[in-house]
Structures are given as structure tokens and as C-alpha cells.
GROMACS .gro file of C-alpha atoms in nm:
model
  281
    1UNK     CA    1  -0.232   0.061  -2.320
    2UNK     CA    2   0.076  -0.022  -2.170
    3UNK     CA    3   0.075   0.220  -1.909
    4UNK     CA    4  -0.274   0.031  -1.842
    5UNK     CA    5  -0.094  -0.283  -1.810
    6UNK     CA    6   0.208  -0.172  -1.625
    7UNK     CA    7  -0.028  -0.016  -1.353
    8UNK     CA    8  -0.293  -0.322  -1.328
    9UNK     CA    9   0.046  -0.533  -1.283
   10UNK     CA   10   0.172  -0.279  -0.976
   11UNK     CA   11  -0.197  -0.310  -0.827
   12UNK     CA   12  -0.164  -0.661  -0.823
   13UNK     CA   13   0.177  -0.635  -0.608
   14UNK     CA   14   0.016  -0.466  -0.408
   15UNK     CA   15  -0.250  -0.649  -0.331
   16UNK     CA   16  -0.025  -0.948  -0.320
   17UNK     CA   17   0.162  -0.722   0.011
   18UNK     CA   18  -0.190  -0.749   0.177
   19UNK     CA   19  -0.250  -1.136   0.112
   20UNK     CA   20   0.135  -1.182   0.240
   21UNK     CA   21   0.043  -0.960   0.516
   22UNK     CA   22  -0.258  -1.111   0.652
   23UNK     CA   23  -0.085  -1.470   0.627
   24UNK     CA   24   0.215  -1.452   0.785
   25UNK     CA   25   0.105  -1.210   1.085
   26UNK     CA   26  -0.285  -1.283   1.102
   27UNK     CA   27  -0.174  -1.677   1.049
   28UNK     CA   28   0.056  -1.631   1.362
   29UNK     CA   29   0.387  -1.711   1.173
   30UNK     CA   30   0.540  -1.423   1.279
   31UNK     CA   31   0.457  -1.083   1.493
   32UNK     CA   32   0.398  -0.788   1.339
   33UNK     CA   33   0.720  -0.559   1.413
   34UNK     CA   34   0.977  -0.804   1.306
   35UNK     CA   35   0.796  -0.898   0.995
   36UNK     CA   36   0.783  -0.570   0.898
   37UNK     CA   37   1.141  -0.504   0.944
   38UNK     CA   38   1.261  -0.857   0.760
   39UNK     CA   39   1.033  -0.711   0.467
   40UNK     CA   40   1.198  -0.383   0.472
   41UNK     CA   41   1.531  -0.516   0.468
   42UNK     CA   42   1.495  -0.768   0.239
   43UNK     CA   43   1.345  -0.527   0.022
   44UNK     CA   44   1.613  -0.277   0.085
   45UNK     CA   45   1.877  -0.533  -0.035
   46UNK     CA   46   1.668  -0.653  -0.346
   47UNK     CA   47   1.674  -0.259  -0.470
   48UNK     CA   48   2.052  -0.244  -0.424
   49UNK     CA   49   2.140  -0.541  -0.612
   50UNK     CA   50   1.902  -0.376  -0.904
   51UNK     CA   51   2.062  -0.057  -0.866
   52UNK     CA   52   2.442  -0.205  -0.843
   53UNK     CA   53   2.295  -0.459  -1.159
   54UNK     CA   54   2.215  -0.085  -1.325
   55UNK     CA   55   2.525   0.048  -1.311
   56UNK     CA   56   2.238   0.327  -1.115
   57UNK     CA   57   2.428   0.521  -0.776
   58UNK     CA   58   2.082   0.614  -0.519
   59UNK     CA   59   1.990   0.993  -0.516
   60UNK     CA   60   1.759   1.183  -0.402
   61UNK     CA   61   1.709   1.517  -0.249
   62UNK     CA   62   1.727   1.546   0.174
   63UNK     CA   63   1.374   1.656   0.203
   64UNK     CA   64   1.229   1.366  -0.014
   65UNK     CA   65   1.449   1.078   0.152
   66UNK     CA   66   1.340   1.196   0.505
   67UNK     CA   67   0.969   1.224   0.346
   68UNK     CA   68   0.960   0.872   0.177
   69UNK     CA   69   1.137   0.682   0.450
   70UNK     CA   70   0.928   0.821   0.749
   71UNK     CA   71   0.607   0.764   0.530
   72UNK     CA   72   0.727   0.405   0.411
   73UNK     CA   73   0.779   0.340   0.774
   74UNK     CA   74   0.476   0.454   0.941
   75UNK     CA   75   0.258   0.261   0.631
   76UNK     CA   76   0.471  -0.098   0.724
   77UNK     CA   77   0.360  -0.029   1.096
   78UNK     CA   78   0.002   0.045   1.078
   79UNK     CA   79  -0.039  -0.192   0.807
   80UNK     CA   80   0.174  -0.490   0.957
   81UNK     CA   81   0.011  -0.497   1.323
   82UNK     CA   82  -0.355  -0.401   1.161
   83UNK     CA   83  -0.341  -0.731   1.024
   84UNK     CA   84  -0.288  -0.920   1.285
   85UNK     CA   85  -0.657  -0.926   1.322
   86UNK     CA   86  -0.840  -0.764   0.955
   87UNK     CA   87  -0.887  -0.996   0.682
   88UNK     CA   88  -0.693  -0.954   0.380
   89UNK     CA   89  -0.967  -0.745   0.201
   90UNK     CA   90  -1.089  -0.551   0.450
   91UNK     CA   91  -0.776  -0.448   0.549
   92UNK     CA   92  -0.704  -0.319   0.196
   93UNK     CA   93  -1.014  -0.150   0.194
   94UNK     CA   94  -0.936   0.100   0.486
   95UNK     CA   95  -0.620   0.138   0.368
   96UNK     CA   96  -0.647   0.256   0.020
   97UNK     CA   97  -0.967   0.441   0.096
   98UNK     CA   98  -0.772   0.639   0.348
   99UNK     CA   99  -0.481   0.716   0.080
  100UNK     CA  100  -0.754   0.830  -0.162
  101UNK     CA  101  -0.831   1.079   0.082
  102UNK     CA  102  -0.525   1.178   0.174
  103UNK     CA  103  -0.422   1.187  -0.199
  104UNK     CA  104  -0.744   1.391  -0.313
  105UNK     CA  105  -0.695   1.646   0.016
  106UNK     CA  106  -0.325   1.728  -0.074
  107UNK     CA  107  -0.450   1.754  -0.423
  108UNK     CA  108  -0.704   2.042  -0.350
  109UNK     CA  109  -0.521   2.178  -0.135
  110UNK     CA  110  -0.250   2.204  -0.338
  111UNK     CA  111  -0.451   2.355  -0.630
  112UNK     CA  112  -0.462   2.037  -0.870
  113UNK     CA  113  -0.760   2.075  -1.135
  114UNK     CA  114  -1.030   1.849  -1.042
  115UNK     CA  115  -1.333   1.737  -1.250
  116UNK     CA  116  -1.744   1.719  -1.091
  117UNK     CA  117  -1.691   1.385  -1.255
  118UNK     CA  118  -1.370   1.290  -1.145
  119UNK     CA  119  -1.505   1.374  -0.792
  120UNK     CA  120  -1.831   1.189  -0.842
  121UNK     CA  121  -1.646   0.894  -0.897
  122UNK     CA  122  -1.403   0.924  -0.628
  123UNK     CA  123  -1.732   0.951  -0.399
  124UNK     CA  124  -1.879   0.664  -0.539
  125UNK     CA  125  -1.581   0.475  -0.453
  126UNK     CA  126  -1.569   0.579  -0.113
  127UNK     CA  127  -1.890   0.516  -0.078
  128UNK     CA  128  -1.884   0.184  -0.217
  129UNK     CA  129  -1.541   0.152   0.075
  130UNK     CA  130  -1.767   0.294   0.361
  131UNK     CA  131  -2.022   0.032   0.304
  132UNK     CA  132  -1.808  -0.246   0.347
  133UNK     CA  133  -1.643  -0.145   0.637
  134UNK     CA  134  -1.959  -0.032   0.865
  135UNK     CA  135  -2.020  -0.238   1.107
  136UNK     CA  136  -2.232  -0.545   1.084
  137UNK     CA  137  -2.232  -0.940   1.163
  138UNK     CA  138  -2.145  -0.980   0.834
  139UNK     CA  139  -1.810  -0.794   0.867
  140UNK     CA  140  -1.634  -0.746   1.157
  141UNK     CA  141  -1.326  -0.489   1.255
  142UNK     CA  142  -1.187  -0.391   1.562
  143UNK     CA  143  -1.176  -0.023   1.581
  144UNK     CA  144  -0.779  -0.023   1.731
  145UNK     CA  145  -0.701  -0.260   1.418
  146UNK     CA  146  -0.884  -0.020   1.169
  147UNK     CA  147  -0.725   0.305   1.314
  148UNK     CA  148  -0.409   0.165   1.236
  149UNK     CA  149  -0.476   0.063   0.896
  150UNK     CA  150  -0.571   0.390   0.838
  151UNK     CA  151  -0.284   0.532   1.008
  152UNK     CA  152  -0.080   0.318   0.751
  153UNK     CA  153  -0.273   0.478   0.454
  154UNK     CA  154  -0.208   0.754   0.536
  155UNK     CA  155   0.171   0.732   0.517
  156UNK     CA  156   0.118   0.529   0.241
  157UNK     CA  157   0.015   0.829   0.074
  158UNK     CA  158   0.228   1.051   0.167
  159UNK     CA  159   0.453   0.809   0.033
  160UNK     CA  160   0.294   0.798  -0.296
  161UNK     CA  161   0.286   1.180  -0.338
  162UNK     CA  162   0.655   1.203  -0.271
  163UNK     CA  163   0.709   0.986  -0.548
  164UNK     CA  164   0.543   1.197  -0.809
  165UNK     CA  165   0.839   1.416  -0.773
  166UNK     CA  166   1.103   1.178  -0.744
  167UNK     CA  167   1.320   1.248  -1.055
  168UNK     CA  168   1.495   0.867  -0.982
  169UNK     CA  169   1.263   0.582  -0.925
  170UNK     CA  170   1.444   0.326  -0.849
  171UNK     CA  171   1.724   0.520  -0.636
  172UNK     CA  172   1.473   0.678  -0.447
  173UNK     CA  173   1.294   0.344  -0.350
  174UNK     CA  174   1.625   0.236  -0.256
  175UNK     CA  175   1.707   0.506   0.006
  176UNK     CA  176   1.332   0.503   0.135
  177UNK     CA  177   1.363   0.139   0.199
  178UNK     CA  178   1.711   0.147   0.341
  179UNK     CA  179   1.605   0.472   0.572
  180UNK     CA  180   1.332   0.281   0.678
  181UNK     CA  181   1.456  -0.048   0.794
  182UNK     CA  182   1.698   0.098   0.960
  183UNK     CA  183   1.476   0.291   1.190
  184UNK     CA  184   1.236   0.007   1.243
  185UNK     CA  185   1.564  -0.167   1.395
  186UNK     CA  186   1.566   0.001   1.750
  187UNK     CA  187   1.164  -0.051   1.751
  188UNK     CA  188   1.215  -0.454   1.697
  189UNK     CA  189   1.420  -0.458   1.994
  190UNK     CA  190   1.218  -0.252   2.209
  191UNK     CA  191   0.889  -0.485   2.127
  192UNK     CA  192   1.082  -0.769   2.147
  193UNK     CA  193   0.914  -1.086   2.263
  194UNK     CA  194   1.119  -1.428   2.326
  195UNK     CA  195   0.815  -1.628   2.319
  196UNK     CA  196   0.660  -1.498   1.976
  197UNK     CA  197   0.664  -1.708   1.711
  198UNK     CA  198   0.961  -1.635   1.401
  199UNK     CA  199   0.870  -1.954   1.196
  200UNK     CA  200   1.031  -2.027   0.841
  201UNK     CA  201   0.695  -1.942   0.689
  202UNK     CA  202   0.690  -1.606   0.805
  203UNK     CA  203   1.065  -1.545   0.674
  204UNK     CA  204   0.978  -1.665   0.353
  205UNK     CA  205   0.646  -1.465   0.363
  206UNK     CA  206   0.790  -1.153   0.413
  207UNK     CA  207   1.089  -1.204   0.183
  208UNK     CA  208   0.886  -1.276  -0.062
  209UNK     CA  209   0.691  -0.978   0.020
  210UNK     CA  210   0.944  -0.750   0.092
  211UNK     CA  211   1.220  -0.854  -0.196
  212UNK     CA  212   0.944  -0.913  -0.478
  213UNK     CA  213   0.611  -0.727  -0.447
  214UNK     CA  214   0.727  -0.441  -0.236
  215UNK     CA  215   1.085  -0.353  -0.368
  216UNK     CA  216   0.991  -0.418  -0.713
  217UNK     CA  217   0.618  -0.302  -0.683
  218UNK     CA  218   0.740   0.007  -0.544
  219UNK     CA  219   1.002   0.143  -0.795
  220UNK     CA  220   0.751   0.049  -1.043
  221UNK     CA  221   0.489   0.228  -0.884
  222UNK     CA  222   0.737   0.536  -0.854
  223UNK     CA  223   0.826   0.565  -1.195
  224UNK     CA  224   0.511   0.546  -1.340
  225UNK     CA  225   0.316   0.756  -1.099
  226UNK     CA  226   0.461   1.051  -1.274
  227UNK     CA  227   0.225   1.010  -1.557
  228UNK     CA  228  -0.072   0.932  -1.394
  229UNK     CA  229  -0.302   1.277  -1.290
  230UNK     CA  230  -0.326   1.264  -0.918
  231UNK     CA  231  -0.690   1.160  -0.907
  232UNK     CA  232  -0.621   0.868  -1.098
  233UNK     CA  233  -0.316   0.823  -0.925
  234UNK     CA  234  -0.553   0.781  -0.568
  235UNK     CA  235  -0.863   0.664  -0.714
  236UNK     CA  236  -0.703   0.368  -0.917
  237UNK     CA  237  -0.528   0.222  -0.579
  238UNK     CA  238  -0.903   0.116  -0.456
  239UNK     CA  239  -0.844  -0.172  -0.727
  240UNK     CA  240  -0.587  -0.340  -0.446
  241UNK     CA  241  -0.877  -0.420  -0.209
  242UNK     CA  242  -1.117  -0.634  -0.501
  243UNK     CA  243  -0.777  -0.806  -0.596
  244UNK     CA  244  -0.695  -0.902  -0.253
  245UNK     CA  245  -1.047  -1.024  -0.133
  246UNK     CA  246  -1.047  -1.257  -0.426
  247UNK     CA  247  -0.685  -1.379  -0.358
  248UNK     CA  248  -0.781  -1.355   0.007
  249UNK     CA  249  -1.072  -1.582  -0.076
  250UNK     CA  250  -0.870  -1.787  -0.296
  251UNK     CA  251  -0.531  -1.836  -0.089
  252UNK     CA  252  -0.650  -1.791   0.300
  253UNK     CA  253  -1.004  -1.893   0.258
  254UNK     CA  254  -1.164  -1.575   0.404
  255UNK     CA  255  -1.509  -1.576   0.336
  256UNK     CA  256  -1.674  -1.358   0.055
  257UNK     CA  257  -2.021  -1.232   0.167
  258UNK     CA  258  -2.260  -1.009  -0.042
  259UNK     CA  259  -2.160  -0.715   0.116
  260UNK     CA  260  -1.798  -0.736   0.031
  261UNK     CA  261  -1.908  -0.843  -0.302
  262UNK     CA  262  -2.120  -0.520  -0.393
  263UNK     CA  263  -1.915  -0.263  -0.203
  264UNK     CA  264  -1.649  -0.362  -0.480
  265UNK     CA  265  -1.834  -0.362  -0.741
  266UNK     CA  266  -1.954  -0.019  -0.643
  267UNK     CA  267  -1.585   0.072  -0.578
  268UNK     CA  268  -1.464  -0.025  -0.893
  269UNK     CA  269  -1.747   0.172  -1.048
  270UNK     CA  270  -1.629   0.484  -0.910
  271UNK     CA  271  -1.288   0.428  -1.014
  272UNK     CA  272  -1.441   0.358  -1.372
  273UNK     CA  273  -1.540   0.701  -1.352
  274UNK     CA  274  -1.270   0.882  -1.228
  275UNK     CA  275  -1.028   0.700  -1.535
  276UNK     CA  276  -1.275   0.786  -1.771
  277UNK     CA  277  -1.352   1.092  -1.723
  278UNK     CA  278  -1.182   1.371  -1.955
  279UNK     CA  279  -0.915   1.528  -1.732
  280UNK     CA  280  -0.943   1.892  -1.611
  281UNK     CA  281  -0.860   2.180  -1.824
   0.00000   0.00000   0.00000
């Protein structure tokens, strides 16, 4: 039960990055490269304090620091210029579909026991994803904008993977984050743009989305991932989108037609089935 809670709390972070996202970039407070590089800093310095407050000194092997920072980085990119012009939901949508698949591929391929209902549900929930995102005059989604966000998922989960072997969650965050914001740097200056917009909204928004959902959503997210089988691990993450089309909704007021509305119910079906099912043998 509390592992329940603990993850339904991370999903909500997360969905919380794609509301704080689609705000401060989509709302033109800010462009996407520098946003993403205040939120990686500020997160970076958030998960030192906690570390320094821990008495807790970063480590991690070479391999998985190179792995999580690169992957961290490419997810901030694809997902912070994507949403310049996908709605908060949608956006999560092709994400986290895309790191189901990338989570369920290295998963097979690397000879993880899978259940026919485990992968029923997983197809349901993609299904459910694919729906929603095929074109109609209901929903719309540039195709550069959608490439992107599934560029993004795809590091994001690579990113995820890496964590299921990190034997220090929080230290490992920390060096991600840190590797990460410091090679966004040189791309800031290179797409650097006097005339954009940096407004105080968009600091706070990606402070707050950086520092608090991200730094603290993410060690989270690595120390619990450990426990979670990896098709549970990928299937769960579809949750994000539902959560952030009703925040989207809610906060932005993005509109919530039918379609959006069944695809998640369907989604959320298939991720029923995935959790519930008994694991593999």
C-alpha cells in the first residue's frame, strides 16, 4: 500500500513537469532551451542541498552518470521545445507511450519474464494512447512537435532504466542533474535569442518545476523503481498523461473532448491490467 501511494504521489510530479511545461513555454513566458536549463539547474542545486542536509557524498558508477545525464538531457530537450506547441495532455501522452515502448523493448530484449496478460494490457494502453493522438479536428499535433516528444521519451526511458540499477538514489539524481545542466549550458548560448521573452513567470515556473517536482520527483522515482517489475515500472507512467489533462483542463483551460476522455479511460484500463496481473514466473 505504501509503495502504491509513494508511486501515485511521483506520477503526480510528474504530471505536474508537463502542466509547468506547457505554461511557461506554450504560454510564451519563456523559450524552450533556457527554461530547460533554469529547471535543470535549479534542480541540480535542490538535490545538493538534500544530499549536503543528508550528510549523503554523490556516487555513482562512470557508465551510469554518462547514461543518466545524456538521457536526462535529451528528455528536457524534446520535451521542453515539444511544448511549445502540444497541450499539456497530449504532450504527456506521446511521451510516456513512447517510454513504455522503449521500457517494454529493452525489457524483451533483455530477457525480462513477461506475462500474455501483462502484454495485453500494455497493448490496450497503447492502444487507448494511439487513439488520442491520430489525427483529427478534434486533436491537433504538429508532426515536428510530436517527434520531439517522442524523442524526449525516449531518453526519458533510458533514464528510467538506468535508475533501476542505481544502488544511490538520491546521489545519482544529483550527478544526472548536475551532468546535465551543465551540458545544456553551451546549447543556451548557441540558441540564444535577445528578443525572447525570460519573464518572472517563467523563472518561477521552472524553479518550481525543476527544484520541486523534478529534483524531488526524480530521486523518488529512482529509489522506488527498484521494486517495481519493469512492466509495471513502464506501463504505470501512462497514469502522467490522465493526471495532466485534468490539471491541464483545470489550470490552463485546455479543452477536454470525448476523445481525450475515452483514450484515458482505455489507457488506464490497460495499465489496470498490467498491475494486476500475477507477475511472471
Amino acid at each position: 500500500m505504501r509503495l502504491i501511494l509513494i508511486t501515485t504521489i511521483i506520477m503526480v510530479a510528474f504530471a505536474a513537469n508537463s502542466v509547468l511545461g506547457r505554461w511557461g513555454i506554450g504560454g510564451g513566458y519563456m523559450r524552450a532551451e533556457p527554461f530547460g536549463l533554469l529547471r535543470l539547474a535549479s534542480g541540480a542545486v535542490m538535490l545538493w542541498i538534500l544530499c549536503g542536509l543528508q550528510g549523503v557524498r554523490p556516487s555513482e558508477t562512470r557508465l551510469n552518470s554518462l547514461l543518466g545525464g545524456a538521457s536526462l538531457l535529451v528528455y528536457i530537450l524534446g520535451f521542453s521545445v515539444a511544448y511549445a506547441a502540444l497541450d499539456a495532455g497530449l504532450g504527456a501522452l506521446v511521451m510516456f507511450g513512447t517510454v513504455q515502448i522503449t521500457m517494454f523493448a529493452w525489457g524483451l530484449y533483455s530477457g525480462d519474464k513477461t506475462t500474455s496478460v501483462q502484454l495485453s494490457g500494455a497493448g490496450v494502453a497503447l492502444a487507448g494512447l494511439a487513439y488520442v493522438v491520430w489525427p483529427s479536428n478534434e486533436v491537433s499535433a504538429p508532426l515536428w512537435a510530436v517527434v520531439l516528444m517522442m524523442l524526449g521519451g525516449v531518453g526519458w526511458g533510458v533514464y528510467s532504466l538506468v535508475g533501476r540499477r542505481s544502488a544511490d538514489a538520491l546521489g545519482a539524481t544529483t550527478l544526472s542533474f548536475t551532468l546535465a545542466a551543465l551540458v545544456m549550458v553551451p546549447v543556451v548560448l548557441l540558441t540564444w535569442d535577445a528578443g525572447a521573452p525570460v519573464s518572472w513567470q517563467g523563472v518561477v515556473l521552472a524553479v518550481i518545476s525543476g527544484a520541486v517536482t523534478s529534483a524531488v520527483g526524480y530521486a523518488a522515482w529512482y529509489r522506488i523503481i527498484p521494486q517495481l517489475s519493469g512492466p509495471v515500472a513502464a506501463t504505470v507512467q501512462l497514469s502522467v498523461p490522465v493526471i495532466a489533462i485534468l490539471a491541464g483542463s483545470v489550470i490552463l483551460g485546455e479543452a477536454i473532448g470525448l476523445r481525450l476522455l475515452f483514450g484515458s479511460v482505455v489507457v488506464l484500463g490497460g495499465i489496470a491490467l498490467v498491475i494486476l496481473a500475477k507477475p511472471a514466473r
